Structure formats: structure tokens, C-alpha cells
mmCIF file of C-alpha atoms and ligand atoms in Angstrom:
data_model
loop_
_atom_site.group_PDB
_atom_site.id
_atom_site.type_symbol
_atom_site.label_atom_id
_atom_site.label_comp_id
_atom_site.label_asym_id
_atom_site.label_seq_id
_atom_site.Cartn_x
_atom_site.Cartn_y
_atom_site.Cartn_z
ATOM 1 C CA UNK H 207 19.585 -7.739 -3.204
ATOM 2 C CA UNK H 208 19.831 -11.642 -2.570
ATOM 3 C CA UNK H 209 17.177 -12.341 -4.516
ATOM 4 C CA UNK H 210 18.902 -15.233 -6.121
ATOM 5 C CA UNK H 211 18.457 -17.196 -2.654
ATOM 6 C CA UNK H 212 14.727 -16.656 -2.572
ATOM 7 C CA UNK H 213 13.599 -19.764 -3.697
ATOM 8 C CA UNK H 214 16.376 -22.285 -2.699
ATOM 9 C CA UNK H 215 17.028 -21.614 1.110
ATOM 10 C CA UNK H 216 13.957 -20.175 2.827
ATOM 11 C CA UNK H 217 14.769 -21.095 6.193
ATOM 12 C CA UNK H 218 17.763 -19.424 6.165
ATOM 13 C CA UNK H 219 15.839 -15.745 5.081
ATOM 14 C CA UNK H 220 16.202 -12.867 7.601
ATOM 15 C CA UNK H 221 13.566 -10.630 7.497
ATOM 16 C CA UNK H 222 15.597 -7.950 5.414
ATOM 17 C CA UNK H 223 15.376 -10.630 2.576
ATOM 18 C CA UNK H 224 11.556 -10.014 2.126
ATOM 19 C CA UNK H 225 11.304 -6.490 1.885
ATOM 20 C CA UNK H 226 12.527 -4.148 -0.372
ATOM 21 C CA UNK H 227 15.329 -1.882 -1.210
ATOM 22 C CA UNK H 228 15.295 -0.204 -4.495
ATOM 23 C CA UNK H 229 18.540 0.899 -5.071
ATOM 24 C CA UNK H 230 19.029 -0.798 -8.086
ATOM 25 C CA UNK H 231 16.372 -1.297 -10.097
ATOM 26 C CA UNK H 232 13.147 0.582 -10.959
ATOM 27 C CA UNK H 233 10.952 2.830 -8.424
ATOM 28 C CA UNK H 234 7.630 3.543 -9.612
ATOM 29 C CA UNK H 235 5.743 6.148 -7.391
ATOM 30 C CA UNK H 236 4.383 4.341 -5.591
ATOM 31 C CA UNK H 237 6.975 2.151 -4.413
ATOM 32 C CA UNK H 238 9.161 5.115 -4.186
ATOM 33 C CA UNK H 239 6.815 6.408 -1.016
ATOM 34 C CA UNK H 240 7.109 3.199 0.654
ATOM 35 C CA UNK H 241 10.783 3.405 0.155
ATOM 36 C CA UNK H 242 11.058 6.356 2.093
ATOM 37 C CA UNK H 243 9.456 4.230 5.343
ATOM 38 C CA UNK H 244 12.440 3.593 7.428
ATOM 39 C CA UNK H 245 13.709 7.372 7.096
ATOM 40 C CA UNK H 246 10.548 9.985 7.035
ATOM 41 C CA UNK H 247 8.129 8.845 10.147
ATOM 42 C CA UNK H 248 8.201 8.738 13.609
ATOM 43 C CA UNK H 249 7.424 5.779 15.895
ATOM 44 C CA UNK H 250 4.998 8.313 18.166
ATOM 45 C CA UNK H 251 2.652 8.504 14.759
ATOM 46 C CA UNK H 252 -0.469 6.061 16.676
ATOM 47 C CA UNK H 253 -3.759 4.476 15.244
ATOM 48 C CA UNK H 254 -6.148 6.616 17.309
ATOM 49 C CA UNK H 255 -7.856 3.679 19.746
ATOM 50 C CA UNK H 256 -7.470 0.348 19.725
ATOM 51 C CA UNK H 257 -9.843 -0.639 17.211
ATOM 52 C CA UNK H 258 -8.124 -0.586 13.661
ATOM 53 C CA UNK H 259 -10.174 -1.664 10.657
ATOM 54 C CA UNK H 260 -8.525 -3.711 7.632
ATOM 55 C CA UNK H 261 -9.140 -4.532 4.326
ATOM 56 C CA UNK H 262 -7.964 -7.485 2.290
ATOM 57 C CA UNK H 263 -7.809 -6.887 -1.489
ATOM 58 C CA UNK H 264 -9.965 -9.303 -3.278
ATOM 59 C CA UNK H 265 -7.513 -10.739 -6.166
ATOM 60 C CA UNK H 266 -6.239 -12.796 -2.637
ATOM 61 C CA UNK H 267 -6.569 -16.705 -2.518
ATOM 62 C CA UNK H 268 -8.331 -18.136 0.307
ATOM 63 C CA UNK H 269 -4.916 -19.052 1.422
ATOM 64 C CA UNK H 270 -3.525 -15.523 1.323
ATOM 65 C CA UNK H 271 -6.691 -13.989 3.350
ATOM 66 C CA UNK H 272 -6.371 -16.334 5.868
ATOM 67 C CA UNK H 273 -2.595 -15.912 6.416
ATOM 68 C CA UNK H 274 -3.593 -12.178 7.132
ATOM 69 C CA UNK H 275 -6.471 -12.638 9.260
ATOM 70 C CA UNK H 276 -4.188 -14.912 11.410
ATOM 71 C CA UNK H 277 -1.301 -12.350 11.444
ATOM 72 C CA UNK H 278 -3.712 -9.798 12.606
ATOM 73 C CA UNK H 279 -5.518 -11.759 15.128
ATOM 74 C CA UNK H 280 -2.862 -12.777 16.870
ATOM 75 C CA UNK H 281 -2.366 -9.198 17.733
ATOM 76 C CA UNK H 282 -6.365 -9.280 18.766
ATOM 77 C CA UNK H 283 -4.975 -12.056 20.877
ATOM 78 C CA UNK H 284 -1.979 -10.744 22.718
ATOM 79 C CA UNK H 285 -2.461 -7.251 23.084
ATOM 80 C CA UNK H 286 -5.356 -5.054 23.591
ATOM 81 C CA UNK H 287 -5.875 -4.111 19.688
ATOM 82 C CA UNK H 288 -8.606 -5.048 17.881
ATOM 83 C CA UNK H 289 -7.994 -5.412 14.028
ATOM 84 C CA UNK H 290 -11.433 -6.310 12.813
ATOM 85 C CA UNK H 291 -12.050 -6.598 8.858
ATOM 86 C CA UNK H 292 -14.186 -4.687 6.603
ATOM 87 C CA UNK H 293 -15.580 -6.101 3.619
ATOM 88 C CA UNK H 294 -16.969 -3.673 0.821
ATOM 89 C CA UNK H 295 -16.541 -0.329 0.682
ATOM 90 C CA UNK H 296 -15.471 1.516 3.551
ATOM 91 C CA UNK H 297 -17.977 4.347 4.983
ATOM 92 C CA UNK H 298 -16.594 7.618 4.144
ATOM 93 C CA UNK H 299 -13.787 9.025 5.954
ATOM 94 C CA UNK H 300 -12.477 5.533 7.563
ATOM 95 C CA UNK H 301 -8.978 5.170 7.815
ATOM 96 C CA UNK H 302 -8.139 1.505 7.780
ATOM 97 C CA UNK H 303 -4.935 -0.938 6.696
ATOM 98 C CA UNK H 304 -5.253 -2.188 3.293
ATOM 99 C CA UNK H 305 -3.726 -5.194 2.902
ATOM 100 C CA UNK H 306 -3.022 -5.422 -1.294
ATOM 101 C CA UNK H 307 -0.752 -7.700 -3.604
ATOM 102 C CA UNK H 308 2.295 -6.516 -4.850
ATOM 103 C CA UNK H 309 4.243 -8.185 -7.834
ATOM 104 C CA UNK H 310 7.599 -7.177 -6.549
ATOM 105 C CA UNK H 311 6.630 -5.010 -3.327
ATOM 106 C CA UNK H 312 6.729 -6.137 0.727
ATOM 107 C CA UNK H 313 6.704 -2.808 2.338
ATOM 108 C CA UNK H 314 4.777 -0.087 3.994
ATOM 109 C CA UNK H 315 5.214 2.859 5.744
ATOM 110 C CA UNK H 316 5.702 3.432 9.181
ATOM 111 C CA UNK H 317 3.083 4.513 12.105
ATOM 112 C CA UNK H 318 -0.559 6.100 11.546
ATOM 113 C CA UNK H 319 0.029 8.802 8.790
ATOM 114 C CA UNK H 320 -2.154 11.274 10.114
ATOM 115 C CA UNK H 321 -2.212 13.925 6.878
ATOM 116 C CA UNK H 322 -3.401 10.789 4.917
ATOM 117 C CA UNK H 323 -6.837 10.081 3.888
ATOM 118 C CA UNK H 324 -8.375 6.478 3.619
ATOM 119 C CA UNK H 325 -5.968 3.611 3.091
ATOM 120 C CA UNK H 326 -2.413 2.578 4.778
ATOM 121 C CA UNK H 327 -1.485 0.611 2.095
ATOM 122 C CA UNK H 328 0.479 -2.749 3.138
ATOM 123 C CA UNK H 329 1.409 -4.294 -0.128
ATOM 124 C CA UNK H 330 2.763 -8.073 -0.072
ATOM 125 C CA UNK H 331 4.429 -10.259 -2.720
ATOM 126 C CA UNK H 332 2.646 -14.202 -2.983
ATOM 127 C CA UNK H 333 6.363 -14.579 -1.285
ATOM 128 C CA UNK H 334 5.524 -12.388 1.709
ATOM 129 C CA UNK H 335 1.455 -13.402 2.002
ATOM 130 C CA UNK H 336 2.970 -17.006 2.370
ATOM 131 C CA UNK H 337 4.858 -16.341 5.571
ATOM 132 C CA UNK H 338 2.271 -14.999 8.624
ATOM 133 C CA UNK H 339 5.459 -13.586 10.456
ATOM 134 C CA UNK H 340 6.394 -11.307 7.632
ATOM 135 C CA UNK H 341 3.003 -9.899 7.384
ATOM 136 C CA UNK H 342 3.133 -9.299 11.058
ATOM 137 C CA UNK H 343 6.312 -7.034 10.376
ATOM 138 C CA UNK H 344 4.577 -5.106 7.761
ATOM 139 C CA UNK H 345 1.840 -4.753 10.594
ATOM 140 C CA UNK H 346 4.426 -3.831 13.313
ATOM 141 C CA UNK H 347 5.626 -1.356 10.645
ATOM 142 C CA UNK H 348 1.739 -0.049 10.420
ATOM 143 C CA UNK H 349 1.795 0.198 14.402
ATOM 144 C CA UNK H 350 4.361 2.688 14.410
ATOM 145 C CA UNK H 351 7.850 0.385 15.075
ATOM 146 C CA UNK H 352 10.400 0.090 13.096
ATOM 147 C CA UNK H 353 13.484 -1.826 13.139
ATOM 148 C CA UNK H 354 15.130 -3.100 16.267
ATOM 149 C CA UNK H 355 18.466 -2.284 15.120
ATOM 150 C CA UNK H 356 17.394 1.202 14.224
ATOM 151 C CA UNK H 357 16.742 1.573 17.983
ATOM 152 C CA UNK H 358 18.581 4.856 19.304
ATOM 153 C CA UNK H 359 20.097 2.728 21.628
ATOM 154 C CA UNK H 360 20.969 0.240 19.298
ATOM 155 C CA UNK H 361 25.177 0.789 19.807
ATOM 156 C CA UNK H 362 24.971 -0.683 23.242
ATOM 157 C CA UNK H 363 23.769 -4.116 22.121
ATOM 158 C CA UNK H 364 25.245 -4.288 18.471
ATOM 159 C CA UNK H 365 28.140 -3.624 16.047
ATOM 160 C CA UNK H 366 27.073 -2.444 12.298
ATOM 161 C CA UNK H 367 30.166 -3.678 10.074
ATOM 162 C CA UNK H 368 30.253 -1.256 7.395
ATOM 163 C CA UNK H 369 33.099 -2.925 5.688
ATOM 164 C CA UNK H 370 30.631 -5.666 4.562
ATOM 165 C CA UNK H 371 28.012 -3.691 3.819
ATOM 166 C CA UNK H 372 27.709 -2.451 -0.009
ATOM 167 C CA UNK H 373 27.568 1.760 0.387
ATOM 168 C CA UNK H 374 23.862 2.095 -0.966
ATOM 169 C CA UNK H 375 22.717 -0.010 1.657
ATOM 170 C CA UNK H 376 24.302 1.547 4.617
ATOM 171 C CA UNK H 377 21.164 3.845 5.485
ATOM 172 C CA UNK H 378 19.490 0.673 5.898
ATOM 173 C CA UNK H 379 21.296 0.549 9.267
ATOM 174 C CA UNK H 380 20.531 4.156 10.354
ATOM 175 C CA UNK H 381 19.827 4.584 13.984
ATOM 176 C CA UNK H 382 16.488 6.374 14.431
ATOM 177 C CA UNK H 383 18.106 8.960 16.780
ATOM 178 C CA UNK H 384 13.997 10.743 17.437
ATOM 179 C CA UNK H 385 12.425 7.407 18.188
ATOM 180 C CA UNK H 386 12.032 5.941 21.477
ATOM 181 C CA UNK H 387 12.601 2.133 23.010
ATOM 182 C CA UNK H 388 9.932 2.732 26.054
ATOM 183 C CA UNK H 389 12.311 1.181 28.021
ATOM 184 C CA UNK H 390 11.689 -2.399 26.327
ATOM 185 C CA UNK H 391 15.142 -4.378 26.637
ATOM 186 C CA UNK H 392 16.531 -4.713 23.177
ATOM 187 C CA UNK H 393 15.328 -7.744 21.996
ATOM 188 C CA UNK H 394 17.799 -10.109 19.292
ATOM 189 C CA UNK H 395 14.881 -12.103 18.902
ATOM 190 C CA UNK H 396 12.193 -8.886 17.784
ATOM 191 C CA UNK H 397 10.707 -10.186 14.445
ATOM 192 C CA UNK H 398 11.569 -6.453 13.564
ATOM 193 C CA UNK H 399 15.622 -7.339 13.419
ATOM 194 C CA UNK H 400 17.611 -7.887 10.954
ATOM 195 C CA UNK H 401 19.484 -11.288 10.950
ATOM 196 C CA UNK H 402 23.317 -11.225 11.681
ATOM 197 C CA UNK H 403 24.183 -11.687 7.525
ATOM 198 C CA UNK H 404 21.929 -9.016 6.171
ATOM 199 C CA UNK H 405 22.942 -7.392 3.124
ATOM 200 C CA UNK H 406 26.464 -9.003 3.532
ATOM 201 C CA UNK H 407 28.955 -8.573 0.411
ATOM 202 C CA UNK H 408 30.409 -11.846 1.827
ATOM 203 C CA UNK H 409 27.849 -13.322 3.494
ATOM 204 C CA UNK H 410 30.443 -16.333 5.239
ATOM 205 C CA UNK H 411 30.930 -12.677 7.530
ATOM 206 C CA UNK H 412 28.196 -10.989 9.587
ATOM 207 C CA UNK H 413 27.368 -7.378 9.275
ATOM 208 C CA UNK H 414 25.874 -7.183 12.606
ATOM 209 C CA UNK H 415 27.188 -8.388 15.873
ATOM 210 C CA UNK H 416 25.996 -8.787 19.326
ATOM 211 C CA UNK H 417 27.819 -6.574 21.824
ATOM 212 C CA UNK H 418 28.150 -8.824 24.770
ATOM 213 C CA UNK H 419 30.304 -6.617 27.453
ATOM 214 C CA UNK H 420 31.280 -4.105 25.066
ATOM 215 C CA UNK H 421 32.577 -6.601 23.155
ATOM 216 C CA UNK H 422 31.733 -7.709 19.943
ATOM 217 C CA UNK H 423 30.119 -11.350 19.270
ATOM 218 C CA UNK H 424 28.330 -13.552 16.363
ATOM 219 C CA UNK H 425 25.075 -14.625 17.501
ATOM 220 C CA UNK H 426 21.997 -15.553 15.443
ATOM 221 C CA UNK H 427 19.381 -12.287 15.476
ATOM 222 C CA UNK H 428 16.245 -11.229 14.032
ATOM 223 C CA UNK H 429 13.253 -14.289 12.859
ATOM 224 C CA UNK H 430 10.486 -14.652 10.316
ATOM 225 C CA UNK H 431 8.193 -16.426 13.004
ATOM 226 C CA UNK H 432 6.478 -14.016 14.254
ATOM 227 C CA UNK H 433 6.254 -11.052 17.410
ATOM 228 C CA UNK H 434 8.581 -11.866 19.803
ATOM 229 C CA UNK H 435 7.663 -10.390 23.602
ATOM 230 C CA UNK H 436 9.718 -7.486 23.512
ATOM 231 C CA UNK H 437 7.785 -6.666 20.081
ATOM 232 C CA UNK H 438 4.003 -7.064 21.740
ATOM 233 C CA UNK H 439 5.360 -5.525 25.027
ATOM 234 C CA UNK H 440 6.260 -2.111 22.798
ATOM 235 C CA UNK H 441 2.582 -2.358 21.179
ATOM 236 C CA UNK H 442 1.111 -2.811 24.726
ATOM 237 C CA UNK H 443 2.907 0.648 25.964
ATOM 238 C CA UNK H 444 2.074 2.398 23.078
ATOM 239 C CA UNK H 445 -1.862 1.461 22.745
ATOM 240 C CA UNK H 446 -2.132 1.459 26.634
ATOM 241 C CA UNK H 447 -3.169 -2.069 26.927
HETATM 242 ZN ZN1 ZN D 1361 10.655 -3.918 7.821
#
């Protein structure tokens, strides 16, 4: 964990610095599901349509709710989705993203979960609801992608150093061998990367390099700014814009 930086040096965050791995400290249950999000689901798990209902919990500031209602209407915008809100209770049976605040928790699980009822739970720290682009990787996440570098493809384009990477961390880096990259280039830039330092034990090293050629180079990956074209152009295929 770097959480140590959190507070002093925002603009150098990757995305990996806002969510969550609890390998050290407490799991409750229900962080303990979410955990299990980069490992368990597969990619082909869709929203059925284009039309996905959300929630936003009501302990949000007006700041907070409109952070996610621009993070999900820029999808409205770009692609051919259509996240419209719900306020009060839903009608029975409705599945919808439920945007809640976390204490400690940025995370959610990944694709449509079709065996669950309701909810998809996308819980945010103040941290995360500050910054649109992370809450546009938690809905990315919802979507059904998952991280760039976990693309099955991923050891053409990059080079995991495992030397700098503490052990417990090293299925953060897993390549998702039974998900698919519908033929999108791999994109550095995918809001969905990690940056070039994550989880570093020295972090003056990267743990991630570009493979340029076959051959390994330092280059600046991964951003907290928001979908990057190869990121919408993956949504696009999979909801048949
Ligand atoms: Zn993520």
C-alpha cells in the first residue's frame, strides 16, 4: 500500500493507488467479495441493453453526486449506453449500479453478475468520489473490463518486473488468459492501466515497462483522467454501439 503518498502528491497517483488491495490489513465480507474482482469474472459478463439504471446513495454531497452523474454521462455521451438515474426505491426486480460511500473501499466487481439480484455495488472513498476518472474505472470495471495490463495479450506490449514487486501483490499483475481484447490495440494510455511505478518496493524503478520491439522501455502508462479511446472503443464492441 502507498497510502502514505495519498495526500501529498496526487498528481503523481496511478490508478492502482485508489483502489484496494487487502493483503494486509482487515477484510470484512464485504470487501472480501470485491477483492476477489480482478480474479473470479469474465469480461463477456454484459448489462443486458444499453440502458443501465444507477443509484447514488444519499449520505453523498452535492459535490459527490455530481462527480458521478458526470462520470456516467460521459459514457451517455460517447458511446451508445444510456446510464440514467433512479431516485427512490427501485421497482422490484431492477438490477441497477449502486453507487455507495466507502470509508476505506474503491472497488467493485467486474462485468454484469448475472446470479445476482438487485444492486452492483460500486463503493467509493470521499478520495475516489473526488476524482471523475476514477469513478469511471470503477464503471469500466461494472461494464465488464478489467485491467489493460491483465490483457491476454498483454506480454507483447509490456514487461511485469517481479523483482520489484512485493510477492502478495504479484496476482495483481495476472494476465486474464479467458478474456478477450476485441482486437482494440493495447492502449498505454487506457484509464484501466496501471502506471509504470505501481506497487514498486523501490519506486525510483518501474515495475512495468513498455515493450517497444521486443525490447524493454520506461514510458509513462496508465491516467486518472478519464476513458481513453481504446477504453470507449472496447465498450462500443461490446454494447454494439
Ligand atoms: Zn481497477
Amino acid at each position: 500500500m502507498v497510502v502514505g503518498l495519498w495526500d501529498t502528491c496526487v498528481l503523481s497517483q496511478g490508478i492502482e493507488d485508489y483502489e484496494n488491495y487487502y493483503n494486509e490489513i482487515h477484510v470484512d465480507d464485504e470487501q472480501a467479495e470485491v477483492k476477489t474482482r480482478n480474479a473470479l469474472q469474465s469480461p463477456l459478463q454484459r448489462w443486458p441493453g444499453q440502458r443501465i439504471y444507477y443509484r447514488i446513495a444519499n449520505n453523498f454531497s452535492e459535490i459527490e453526486a455530481s462527480n458521478v452523474r458526470y462520470a456516467v454521462s460521459s459514457f451517455n455521451d460517447q458511446t451508445c449506453l444510456q446510464f440514467e438515474e433512479m431516485t427512490g426505491n427501485p421497482p422490484a426486480g431492477r438490477r441497477y449500479v449502486y453507487f455507495k460511500k466507502s470509508k476505506n473501499m474503491c472497488g467493485t466487481r467486474v462485468g454484469y453478475q448475472p446470479l445476482q439480484f438487485g444492486s452492483h455495488d460500486v463503493q467509493l472513498t470521499e478520495r475516489c468520489l473526488s476524482m471523475p476518472g476514477v469513478i469511471q474505472h470503477e464503471t469500466l470495471h461494472v461494464l465488464g473490463l478489467f485491467h489493460e495490463q491483465s490483457r491476454p495479450d498483454r506480454n507483447e506490449y509490456v514487461e511485469i518486473d517481479y523483482d520489484n514487486i512485493p510477492r502478495k501483490y504479484w496476482s495483481q499483475f495476472m494476465a486474464m488468459e479467458q478474456t478477450t481484447t476485441f482486437n482494440v490495440p493495447y492502449d498505454y494510455q487506457s484509464v484501466m492501466h496501471y502506471s509504470k511505478n505501481a506497487f514498486a518496493k523501490d519506486p525510483t524503478k518501474p515495475t512495468i515497462r513498455a515493450l517497444i520491439e521486443g525490447k524493454p522501455v520506461e514510458r509513462d502508462m496508465g491516467q486518472t483522467r478519464g476513458p481513453s479511446e481504446g477504453d470507449l472503443a472496447k465498450i462500443r464492441i461490446m454494447y454494439n454501439c
